[in-house]
C-alpha positions as a LaTeX table, in Angstrom:
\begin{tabular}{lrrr}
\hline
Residue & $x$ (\AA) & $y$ (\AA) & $z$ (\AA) \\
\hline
Unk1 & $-29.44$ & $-56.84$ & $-27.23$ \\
Unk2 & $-29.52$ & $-54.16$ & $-29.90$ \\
Unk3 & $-25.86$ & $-55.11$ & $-31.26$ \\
Unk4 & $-24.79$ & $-51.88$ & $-31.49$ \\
Unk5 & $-20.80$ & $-50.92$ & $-31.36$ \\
Unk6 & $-19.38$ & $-48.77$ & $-28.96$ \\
Unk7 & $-16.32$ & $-46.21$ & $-28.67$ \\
Unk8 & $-16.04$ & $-45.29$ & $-25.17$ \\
Unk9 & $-15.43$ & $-41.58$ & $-24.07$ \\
Unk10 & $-12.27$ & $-42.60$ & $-23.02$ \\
Unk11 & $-11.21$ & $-43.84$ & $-26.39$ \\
Unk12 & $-12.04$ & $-40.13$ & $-27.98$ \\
Unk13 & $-10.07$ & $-38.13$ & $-25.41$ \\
Unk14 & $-7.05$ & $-39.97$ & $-25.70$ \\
Unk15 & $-7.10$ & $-38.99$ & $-29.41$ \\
Unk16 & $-7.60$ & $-35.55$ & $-28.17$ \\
Unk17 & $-4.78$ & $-35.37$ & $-25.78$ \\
Unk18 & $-2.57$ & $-37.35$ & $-28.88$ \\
Unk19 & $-3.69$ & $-34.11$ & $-31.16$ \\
Unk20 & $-3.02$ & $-31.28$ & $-28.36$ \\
Unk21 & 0.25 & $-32.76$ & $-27.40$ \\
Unk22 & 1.43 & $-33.00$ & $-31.23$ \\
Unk23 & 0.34 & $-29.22$ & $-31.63$ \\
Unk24 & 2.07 & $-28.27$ & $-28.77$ \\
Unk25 & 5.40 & $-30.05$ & $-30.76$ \\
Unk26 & 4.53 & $-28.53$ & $-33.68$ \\
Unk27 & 4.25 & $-24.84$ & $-32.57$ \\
Unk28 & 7.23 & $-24.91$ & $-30.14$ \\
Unk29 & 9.63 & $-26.94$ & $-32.17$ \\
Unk30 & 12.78 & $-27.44$ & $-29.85$ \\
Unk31 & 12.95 & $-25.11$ & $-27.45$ \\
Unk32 & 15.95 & $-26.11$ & $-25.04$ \\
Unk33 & 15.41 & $-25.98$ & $-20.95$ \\
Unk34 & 11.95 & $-25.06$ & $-20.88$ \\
Unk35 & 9.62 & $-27.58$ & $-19.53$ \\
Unk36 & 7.01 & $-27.55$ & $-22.07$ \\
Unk37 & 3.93 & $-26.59$ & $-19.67$ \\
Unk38 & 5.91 & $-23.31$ & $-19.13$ \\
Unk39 & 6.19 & $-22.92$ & $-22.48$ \\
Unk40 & 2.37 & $-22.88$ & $-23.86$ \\
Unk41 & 0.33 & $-24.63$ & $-21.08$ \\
Unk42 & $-0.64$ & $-27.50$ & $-23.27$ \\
Unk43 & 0.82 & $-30.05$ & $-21.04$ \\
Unk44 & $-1.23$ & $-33.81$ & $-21.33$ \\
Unk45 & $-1.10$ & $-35.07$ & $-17.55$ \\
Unk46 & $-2.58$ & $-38.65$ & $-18.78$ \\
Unk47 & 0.17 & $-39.58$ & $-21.53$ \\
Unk48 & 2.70 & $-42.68$ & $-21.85$ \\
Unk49 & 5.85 & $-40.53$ & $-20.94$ \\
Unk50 & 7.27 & $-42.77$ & $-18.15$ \\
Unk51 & 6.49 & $-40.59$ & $-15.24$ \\
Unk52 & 4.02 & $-41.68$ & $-13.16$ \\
Unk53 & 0.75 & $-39.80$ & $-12.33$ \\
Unk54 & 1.83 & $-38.91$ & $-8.34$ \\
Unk55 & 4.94 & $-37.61$ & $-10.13$ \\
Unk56 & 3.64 & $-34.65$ & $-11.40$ \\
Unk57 & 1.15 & $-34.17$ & $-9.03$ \\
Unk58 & 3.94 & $-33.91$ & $-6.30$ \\
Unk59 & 6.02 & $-31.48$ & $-8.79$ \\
Unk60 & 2.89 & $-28.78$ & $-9.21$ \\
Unk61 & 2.45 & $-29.48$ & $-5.63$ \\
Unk62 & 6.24 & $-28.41$ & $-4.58$ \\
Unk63 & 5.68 & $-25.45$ & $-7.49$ \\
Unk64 & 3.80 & $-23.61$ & $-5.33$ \\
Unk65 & 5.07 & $-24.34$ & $-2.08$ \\
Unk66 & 2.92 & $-26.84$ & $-0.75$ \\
Unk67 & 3.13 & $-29.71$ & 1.79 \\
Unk68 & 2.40 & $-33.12$ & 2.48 \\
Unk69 & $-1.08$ & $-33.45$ & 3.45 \\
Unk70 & $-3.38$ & $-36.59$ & 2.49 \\
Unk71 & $-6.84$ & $-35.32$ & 4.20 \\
Unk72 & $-7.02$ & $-31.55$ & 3.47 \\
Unk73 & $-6.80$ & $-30.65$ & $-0.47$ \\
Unk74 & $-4.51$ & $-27.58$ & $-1.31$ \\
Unk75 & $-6.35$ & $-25.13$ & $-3.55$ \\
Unk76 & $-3.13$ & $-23.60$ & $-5.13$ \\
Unk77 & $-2.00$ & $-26.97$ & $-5.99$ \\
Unk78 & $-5.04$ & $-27.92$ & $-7.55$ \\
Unk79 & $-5.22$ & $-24.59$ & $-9.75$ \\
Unk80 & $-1.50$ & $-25.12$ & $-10.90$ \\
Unk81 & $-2.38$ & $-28.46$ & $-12.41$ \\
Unk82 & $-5.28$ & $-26.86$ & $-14.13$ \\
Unk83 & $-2.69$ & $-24.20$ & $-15.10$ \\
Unk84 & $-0.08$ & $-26.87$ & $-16.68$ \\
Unk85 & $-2.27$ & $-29.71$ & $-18.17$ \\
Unk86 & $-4.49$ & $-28.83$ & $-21.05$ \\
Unk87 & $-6.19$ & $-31.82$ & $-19.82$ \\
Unk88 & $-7.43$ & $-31.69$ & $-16.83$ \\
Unk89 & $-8.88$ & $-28.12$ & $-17.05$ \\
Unk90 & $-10.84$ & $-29.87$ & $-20.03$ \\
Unk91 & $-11.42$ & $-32.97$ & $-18.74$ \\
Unk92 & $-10.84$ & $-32.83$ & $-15.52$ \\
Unk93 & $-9.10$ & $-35.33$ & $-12.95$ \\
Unk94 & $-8.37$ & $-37.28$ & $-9.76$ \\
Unk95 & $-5.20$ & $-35.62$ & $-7.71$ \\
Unk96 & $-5.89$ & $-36.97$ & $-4.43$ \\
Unk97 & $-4.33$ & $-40.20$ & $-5.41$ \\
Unk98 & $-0.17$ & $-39.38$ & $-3.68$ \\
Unk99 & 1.14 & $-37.50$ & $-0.56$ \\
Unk100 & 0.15 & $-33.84$ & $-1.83$ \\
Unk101 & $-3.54$ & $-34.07$ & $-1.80$ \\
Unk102 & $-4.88$ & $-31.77$ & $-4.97$ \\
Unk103 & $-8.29$ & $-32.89$ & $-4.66$ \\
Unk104 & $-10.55$ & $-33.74$ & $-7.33$ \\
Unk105 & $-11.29$ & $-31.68$ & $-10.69$ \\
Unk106 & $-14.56$ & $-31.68$ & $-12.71$ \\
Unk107 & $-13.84$ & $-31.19$ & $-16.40$ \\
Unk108 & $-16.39$ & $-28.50$ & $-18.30$ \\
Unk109 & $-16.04$ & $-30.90$ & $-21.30$ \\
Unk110 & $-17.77$ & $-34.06$ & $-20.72$ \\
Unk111 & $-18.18$ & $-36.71$ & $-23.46$ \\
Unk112 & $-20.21$ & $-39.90$ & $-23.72$ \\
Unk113 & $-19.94$ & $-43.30$ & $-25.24$ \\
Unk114 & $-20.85$ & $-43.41$ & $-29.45$ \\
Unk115 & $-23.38$ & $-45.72$ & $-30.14$ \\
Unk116 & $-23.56$ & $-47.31$ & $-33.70$ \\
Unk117 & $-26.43$ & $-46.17$ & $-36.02$ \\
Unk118 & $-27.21$ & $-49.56$ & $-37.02$ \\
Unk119 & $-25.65$ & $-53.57$ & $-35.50$ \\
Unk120 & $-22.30$ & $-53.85$ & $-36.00$ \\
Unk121 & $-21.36$ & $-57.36$ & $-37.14$ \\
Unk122 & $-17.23$ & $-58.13$ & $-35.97$ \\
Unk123 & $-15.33$ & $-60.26$ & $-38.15$ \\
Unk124 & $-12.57$ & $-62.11$ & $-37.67$ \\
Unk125 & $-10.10$ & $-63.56$ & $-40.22$ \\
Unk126 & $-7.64$ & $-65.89$ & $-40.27$ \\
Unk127 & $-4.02$ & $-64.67$ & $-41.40$ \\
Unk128 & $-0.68$ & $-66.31$ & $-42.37$ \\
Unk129 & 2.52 & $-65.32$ & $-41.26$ \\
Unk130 & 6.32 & $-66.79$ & $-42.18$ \\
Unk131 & 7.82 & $-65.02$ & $-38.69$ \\
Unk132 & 8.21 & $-67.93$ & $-36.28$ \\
Unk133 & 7.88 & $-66.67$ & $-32.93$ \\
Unk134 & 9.71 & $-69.31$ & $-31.06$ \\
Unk135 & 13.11 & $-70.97$ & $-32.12$ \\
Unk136 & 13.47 & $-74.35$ & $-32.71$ \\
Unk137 & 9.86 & $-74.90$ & $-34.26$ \\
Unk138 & 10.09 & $-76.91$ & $-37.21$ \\
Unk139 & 7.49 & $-75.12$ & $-39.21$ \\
Unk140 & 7.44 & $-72.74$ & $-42.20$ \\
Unk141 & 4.33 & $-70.48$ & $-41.11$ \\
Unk142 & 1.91 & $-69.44$ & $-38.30$ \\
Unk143 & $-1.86$ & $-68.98$ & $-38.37$ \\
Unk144 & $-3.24$ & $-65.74$ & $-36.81$ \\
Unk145 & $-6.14$ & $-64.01$ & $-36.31$ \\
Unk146 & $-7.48$ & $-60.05$ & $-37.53$ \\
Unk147 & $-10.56$ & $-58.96$ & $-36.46$ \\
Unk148 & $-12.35$ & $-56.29$ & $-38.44$ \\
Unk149 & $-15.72$ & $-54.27$ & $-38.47$ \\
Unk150 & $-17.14$ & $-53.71$ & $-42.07$ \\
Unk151 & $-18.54$ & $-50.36$ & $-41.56$ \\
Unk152 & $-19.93$ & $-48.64$ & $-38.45$ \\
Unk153 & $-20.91$ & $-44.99$ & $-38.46$ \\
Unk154 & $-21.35$ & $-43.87$ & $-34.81$ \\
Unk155 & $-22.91$ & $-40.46$ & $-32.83$ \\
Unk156 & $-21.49$ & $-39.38$ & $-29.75$ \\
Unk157 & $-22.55$ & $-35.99$ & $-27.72$ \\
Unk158 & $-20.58$ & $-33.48$ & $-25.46$ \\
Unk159 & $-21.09$ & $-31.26$ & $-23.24$ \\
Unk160 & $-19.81$ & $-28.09$ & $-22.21$ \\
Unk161 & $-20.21$ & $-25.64$ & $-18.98$ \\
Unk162 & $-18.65$ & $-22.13$ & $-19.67$ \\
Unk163 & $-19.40$ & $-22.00$ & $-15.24$ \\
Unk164 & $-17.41$ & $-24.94$ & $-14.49$ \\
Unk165 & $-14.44$ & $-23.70$ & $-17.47$ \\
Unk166 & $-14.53$ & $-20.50$ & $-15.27$ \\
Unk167 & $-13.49$ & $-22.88$ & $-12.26$ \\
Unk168 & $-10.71$ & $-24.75$ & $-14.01$ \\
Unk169 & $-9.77$ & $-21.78$ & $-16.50$ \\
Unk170 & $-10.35$ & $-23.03$ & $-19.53$ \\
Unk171 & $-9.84$ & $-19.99$ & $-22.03$ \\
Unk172 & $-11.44$ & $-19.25$ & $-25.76$ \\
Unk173 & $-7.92$ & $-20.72$ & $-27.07$ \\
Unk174 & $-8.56$ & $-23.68$ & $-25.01$ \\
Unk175 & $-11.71$ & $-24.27$ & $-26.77$ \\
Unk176 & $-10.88$ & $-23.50$ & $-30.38$ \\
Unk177 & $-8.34$ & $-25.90$ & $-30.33$ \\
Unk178 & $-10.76$ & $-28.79$ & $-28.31$ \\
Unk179 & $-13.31$ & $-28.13$ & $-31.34$ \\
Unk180 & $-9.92$ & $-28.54$ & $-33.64$ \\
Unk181 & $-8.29$ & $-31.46$ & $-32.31$ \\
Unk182 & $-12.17$ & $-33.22$ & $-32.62$ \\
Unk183 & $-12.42$ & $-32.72$ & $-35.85$ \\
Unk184 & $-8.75$ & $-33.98$ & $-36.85$ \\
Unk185 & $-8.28$ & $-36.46$ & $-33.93$ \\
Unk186 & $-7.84$ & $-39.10$ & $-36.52$ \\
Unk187 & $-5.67$ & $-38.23$ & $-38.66$ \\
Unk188 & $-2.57$ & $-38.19$ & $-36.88$ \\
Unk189 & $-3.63$ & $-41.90$ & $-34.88$ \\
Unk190 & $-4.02$ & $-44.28$ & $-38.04$ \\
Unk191 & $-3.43$ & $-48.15$ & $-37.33$ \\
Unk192 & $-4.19$ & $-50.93$ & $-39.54$ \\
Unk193 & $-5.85$ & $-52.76$ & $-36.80$ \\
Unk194 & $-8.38$ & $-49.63$ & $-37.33$ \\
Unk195 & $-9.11$ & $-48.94$ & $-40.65$ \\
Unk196 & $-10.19$ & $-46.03$ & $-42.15$ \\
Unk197 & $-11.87$ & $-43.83$ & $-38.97$ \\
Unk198 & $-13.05$ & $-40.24$ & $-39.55$ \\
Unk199 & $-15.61$ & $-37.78$ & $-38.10$ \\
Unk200 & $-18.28$ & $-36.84$ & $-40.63$ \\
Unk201 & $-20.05$ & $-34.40$ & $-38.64$ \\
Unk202 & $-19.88$ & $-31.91$ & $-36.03$ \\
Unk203 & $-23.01$ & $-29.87$ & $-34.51$ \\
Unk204 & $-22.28$ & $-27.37$ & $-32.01$ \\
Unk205 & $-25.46$ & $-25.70$ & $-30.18$ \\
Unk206 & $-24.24$ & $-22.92$ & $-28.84$ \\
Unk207 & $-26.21$ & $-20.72$ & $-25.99$ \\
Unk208 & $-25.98$ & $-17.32$ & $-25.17$ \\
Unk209 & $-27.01$ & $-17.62$ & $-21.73$ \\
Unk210 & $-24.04$ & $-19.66$ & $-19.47$ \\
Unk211 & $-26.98$ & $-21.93$ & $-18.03$ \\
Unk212 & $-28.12$ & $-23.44$ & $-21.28$ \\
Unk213 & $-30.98$ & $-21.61$ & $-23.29$ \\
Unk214 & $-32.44$ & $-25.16$ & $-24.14$ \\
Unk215 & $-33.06$ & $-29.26$ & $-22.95$ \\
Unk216 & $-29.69$ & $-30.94$ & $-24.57$ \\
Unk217 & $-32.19$ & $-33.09$ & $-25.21$ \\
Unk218 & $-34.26$ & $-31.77$ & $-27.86$ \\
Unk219 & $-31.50$ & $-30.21$ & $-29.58$ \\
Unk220 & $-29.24$ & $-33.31$ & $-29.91$ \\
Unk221 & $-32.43$ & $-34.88$ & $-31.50$ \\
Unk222 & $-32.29$ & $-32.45$ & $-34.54$ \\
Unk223 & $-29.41$ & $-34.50$ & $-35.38$ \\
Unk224 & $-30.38$ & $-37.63$ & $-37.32$ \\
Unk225 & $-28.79$ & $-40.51$ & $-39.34$ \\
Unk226 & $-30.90$ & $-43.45$ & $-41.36$ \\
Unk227 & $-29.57$ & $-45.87$ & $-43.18$ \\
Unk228 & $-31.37$ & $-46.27$ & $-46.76$ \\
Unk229 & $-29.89$ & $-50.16$ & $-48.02$ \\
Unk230 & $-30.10$ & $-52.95$ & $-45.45$ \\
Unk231 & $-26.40$ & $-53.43$ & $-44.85$ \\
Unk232 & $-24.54$ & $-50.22$ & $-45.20$ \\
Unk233 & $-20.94$ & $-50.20$ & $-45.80$ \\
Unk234 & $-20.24$ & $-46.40$ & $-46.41$ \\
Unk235 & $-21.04$ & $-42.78$ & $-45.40$ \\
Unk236 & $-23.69$ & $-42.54$ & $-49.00$ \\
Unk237 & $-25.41$ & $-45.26$ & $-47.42$ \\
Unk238 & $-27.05$ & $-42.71$ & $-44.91$ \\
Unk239 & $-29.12$ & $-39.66$ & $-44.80$ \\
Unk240 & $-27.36$ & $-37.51$ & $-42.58$ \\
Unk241 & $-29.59$ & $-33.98$ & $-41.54$ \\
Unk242 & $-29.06$ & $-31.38$ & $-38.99$ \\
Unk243 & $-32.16$ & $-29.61$ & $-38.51$ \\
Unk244 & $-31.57$ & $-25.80$ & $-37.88$ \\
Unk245 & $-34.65$ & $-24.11$ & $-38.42$ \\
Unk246 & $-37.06$ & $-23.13$ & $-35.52$ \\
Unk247 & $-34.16$ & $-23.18$ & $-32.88$ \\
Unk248 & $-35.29$ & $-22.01$ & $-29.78$ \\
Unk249 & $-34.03$ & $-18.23$ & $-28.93$ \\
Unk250 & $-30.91$ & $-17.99$ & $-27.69$ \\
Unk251 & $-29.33$ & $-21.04$ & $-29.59$ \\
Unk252 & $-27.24$ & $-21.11$ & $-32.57$ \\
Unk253 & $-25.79$ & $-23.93$ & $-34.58$ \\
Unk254 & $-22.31$ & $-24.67$ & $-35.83$ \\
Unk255 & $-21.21$ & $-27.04$ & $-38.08$ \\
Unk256 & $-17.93$ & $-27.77$ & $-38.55$ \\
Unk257 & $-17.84$ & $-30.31$ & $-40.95$ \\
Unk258 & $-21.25$ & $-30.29$ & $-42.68$ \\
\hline
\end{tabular}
């Protein structure tokens, strides 16, 4: 109805788990026969590595000495996946799925889906190509198709419990490097069937009380974005404003990119 685009929370913490595993490369280089969850706990448990899911489950499982058991969840179990996978202590996860039943894990970090500012208006665009892509065709070229989105700036919002980081053991480290990988997730995942993608803004509310000092609500609406031409096609096309003054007590603001 409103034509709006959407990038789905899932589409943002695979970028994130793409920029913690790449750090994890970086600052270990090649250490030889040491698993690399031993070596910094920055492990990704939802990554294309060619083991499957109930693989590693079953591995953290046997770690720590448990057993096959589908109905009751093993505690240890569960905290030694939160102990080797940067990404389920963040994010949380589903290990009840194989034999070694880890239970379920609620992430601290919760995101939700980015909603355009203003309608997005797809476009699709026919392309040539002189690859033939089955032999014995009698042709020169083949038609294909690129779709593209002219310009879309979007606002997403997250949400963090320091009670439930407690429970999975999320650390200050852990956190840094969340806010870190957010604000660089894109640099290190360019495509051409993407374009040019990068985050223009980051507010962080911060409480001093563990409950929340504040509704979410009120303070995510200090954050605004209004487009000032009819069809805009860059960032100058919008007024972008974080208002900061009059926070109520207990709340500070961040910004990491304003």
């Amino acid at each position: 109805e409103t034509l709006q685009g959407i990038v789905t929370d899932v589409c943002l913490k695979r970028k994130i788990r793409n920029y913690v595993d790449l750090s994890g490369q970086e600052e270990d280089g090649d250490a030889l026969g040491v698993e690399k969850t031993e070596r910094n706990l920055r492990g990704i448990f939802v990554r294309d590595s060619g083991v499957a899911l109930n693989t590693k489950i079953r591995t953290a499982a046997e770690a720590v000495g448990a057993t096959k058991d589908k109905k009751n969840k093993n505690r240890d179990s569960r905290a030694e996946m939160c102990r080797r996978y940067y990404d389920i202590r963040m994010f949380g996860g589903v290990l009840s799925t194989g034999d070694y039943n880890s239970g379920q894990v609620r992430g601290p970090m919760q995101l939700t889906f980015s909603r355009s500012i203003d309608p997005i208006v797809p476009v699709e665009m026919a392309i040539t190509r002189v690859a033939i892509t089955k032999e014995g065709e009698n042709k020169e070229t083949e038609i294909g198709r690129k779709a593209s989105v002219p310009y879309g700036l979007y606002k997403g919002k997250g949400f963090f419990s320091p009670m439930l980081a407690k429970d999975t053991g999320v650390t200050p480290e852990d956190l840094k490097l969340f806010w870190t990988a957010l604000a660089n997730m894109f640099e290190n995942d360019r495509s051409a069937s993407r374009g040019d993608m990068q985050i223009r803004e980051v507010a962080i509310f911060v409480h001093d009380n563990p409950l929340g000092n504040a509704p979410s609500g009120k303070l995510f609406g200090r954050l605004t974005a209004k487009s000032t031409v009819k069809a805009p096609r860059e960032i100058g096309h919008y007024d972008v404003a974080v208002d900061g003054e009059g926070l109520p007590e207990g709340v500070t603001l961040v910004r990491l990119l304003g």
